[in-house]
Coordinates of C-alpha atoms in Angstrom, one line a residue:
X1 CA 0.0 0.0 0.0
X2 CA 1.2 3.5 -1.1
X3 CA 1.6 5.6 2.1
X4 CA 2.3 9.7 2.1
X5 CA 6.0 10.4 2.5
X6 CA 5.9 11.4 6.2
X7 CA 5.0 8.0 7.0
X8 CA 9.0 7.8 6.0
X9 CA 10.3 11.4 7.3
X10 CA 8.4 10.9 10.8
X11 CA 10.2 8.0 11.8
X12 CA 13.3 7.9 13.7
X13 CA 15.7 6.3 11.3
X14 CA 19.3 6.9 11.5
X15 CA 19.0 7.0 7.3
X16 CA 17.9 10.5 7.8
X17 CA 21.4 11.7 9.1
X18 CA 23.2 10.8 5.8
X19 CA 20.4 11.5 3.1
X20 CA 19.6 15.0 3.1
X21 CA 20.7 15.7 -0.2
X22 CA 17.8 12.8 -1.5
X23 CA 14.3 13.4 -1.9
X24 CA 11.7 10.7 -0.6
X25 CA 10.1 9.6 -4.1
X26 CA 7.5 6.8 -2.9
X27 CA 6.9 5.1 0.5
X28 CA 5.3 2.0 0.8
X29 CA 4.4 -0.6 3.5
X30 CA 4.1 -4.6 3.0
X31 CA 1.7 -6.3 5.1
X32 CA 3.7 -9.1 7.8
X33 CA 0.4 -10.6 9.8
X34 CA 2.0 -12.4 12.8
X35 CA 5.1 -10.2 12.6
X36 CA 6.8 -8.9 15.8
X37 CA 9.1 -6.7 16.5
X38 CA 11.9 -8.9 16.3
X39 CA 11.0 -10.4 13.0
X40 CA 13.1 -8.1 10.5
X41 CA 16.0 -10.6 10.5
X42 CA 13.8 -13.2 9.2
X43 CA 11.3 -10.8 7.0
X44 CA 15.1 -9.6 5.1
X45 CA 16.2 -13.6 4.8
X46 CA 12.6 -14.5 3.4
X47 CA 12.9 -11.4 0.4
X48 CA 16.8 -12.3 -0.3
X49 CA 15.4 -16.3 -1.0
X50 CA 12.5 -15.2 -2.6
X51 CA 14.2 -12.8 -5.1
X52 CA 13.5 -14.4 -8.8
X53 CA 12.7 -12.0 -11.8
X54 CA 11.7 -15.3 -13.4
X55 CA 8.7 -15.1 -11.1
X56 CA 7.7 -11.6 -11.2
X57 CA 4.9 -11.1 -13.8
X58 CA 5.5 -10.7 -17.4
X59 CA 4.5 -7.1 -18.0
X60 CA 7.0 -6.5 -14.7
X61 CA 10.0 -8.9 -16.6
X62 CA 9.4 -6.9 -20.2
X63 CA 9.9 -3.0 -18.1
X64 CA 12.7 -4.4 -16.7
X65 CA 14.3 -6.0 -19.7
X66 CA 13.8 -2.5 -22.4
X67 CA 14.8 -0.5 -19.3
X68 CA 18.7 -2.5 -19.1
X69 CA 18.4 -3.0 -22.5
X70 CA 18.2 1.2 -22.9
X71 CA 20.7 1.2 -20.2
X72 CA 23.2 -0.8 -21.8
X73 CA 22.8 0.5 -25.4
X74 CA 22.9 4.6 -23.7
X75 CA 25.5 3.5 -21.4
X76 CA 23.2 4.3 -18.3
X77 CA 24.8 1.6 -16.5
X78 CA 28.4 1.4 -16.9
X79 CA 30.6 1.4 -13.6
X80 CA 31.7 5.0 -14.3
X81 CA 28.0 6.1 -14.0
X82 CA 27.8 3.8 -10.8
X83 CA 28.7 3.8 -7.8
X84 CA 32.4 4.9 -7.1
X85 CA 32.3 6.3 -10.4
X86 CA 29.5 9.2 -10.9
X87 CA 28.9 9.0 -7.3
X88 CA 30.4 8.1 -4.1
X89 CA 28.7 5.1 -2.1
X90 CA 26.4 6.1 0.6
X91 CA 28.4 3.9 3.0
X92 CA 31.5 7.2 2.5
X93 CA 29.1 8.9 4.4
X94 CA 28.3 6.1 7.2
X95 CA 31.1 6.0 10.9
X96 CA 32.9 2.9 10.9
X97 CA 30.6 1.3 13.2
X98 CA 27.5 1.6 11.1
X99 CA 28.9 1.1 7.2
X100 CA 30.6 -2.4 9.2
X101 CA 26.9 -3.5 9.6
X102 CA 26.8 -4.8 6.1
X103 CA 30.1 -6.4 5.4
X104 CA 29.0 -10.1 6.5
X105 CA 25.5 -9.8 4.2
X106 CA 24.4 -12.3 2.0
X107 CA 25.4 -10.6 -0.7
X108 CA 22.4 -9.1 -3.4
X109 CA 20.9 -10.7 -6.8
X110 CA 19.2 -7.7 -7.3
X111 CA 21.2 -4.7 -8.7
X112 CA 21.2 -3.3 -5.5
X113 CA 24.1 -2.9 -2.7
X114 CA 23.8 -3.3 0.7
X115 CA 24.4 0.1 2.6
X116 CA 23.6 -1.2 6.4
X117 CA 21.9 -3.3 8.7
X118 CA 20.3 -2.8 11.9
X119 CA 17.8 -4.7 14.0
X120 CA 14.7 -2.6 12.4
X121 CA 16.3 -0.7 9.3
X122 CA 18.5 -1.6 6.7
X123 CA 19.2 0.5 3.4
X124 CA 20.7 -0.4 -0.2
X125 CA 21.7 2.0 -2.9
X126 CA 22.1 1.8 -7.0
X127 CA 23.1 4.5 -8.9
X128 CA 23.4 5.2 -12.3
X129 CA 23.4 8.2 -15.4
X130 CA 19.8 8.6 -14.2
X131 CA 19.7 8.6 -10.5
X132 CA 21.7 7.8 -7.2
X133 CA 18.5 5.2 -5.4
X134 CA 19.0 4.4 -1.8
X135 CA 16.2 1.5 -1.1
X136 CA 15.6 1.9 3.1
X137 CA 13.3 -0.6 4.5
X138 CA 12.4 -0.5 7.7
X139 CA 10.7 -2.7 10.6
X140 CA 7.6 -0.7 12.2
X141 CA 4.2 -1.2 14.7
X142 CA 1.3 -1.9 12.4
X143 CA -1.9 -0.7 13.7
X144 CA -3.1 -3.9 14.1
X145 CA -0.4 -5.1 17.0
X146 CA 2.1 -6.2 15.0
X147 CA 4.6 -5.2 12.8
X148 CA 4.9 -4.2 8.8
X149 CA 7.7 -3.6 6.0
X150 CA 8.3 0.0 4.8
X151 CA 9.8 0.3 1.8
X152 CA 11.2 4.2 1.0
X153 CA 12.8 5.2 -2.4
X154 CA 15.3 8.3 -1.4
X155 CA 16.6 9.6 -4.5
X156 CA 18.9 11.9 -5.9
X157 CA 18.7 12.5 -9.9
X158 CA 20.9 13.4 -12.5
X159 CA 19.8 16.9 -13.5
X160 CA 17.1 17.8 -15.5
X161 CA 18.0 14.3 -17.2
X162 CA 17.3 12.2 -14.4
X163 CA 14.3 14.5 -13.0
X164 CA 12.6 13.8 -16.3
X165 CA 13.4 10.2 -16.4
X166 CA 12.2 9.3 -12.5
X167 CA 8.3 11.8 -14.8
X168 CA 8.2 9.3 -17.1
X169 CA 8.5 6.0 -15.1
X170 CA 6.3 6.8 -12.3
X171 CA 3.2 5.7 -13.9
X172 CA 5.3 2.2 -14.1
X173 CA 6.9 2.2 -11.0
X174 CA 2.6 2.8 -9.4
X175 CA 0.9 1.0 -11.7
X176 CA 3.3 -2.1 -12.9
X177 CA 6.0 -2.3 -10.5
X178 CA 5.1 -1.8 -7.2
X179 CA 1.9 -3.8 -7.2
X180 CA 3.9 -6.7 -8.2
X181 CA 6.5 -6.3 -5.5
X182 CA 3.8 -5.8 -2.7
X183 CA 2.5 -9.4 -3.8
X184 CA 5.9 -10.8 -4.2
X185 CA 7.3 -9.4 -0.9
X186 CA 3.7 -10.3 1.2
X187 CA 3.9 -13.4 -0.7
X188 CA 7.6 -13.9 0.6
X189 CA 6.5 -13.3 4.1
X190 CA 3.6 -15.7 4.2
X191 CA 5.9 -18.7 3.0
X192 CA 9.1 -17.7 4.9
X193 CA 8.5 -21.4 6.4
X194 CA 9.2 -23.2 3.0
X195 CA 11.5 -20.5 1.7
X196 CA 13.7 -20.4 4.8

């Protein structure tokens, strides 16, 4: 479920100390029934398993595909747009103590790279010609007694390019994309049994 971005600047996260520069682009939470509040551990483990574009829907599969298809043929993507090329890694920013909190994760099939990890907040960050993307997901009371995922996209784009490019994919990213994560992430929490 879409949730305004205070949901996301309102809670204490230690994110907001190192992201000021970014804008919060979309916030979202992912149902967890049962969840409590030491769950995130196992919430995290459940989405790394159940990571497999081969599953994701086929509209989802065919954005994804023209999008690094445009990347590589533009050269959107190359490792001097990326990370410790365009842009220094959010973890430059991090004390020792808190950028350490990621060196022994499993490490990502996604194109994402693990920031940090804490008991209730965790962030990952992609960048490339478009936009420098940190991913922070965080561990939080639902109203309901338990606890939910939150999901916030912080970006930072590329001038005017990378402001017009995050225009035109919104439509995708609300329509398309994160639908099919909400049901592939809840879906991921429901059969963190089998998956784990």
């Amino acid at each position: 479920m879409r949730l305004p971005k205070s949901a996301h600047a309102e809670q204490p996260w230690r994110i907001h100390e190192f992201t000021r520069d970014f804008r919060i682009e979309d916030v979202w939470s992912f149902r967890t029934p049962g969840a409590g509040p030491d769950d995130f551990p196992v919430m995290l483990a459940a989405l790394r398993v159940a990571y497999d574009t081969v599953k994701e829907p086929a509209v989802v599969r065919f954005l994804f595909a023209v999008r690094w298809k445009l990347g590589a043929l533009l050269g959107w993507d190359t490792p001097k747009a990326g990370l410790g090329g365009r842009v220094s890694s959010l973890r430059d920013r991090l004390p020792d103590d808190l950028a350490r909190t990621a060196d022994g994760a499993a490490p990502c099939s996604d194109p994402f790279t693990e920031v940090y990890l804490l008991d209730r907040e965790a962030a990952r960050e992609l960048a490339n010609r478009t936009v420098h993307d940190i991913m922070h997901l965080g561990w939080v009371p639902a109203g309901d007694g338990g606890y939910e995922l939150r999901m916030a996209a912080l970006v930072k784009p590329n001038g005017l390019f990378g402001r017009l490019y995050m225009a035109l994919i919104a439509p995708f990213r609300y329509w398309i994309v994160y639908p099919a994560l909400t049901r592939q992430w809840e879906r991921a929490w429901r059969d963190r049994a089998l998956l784990l």
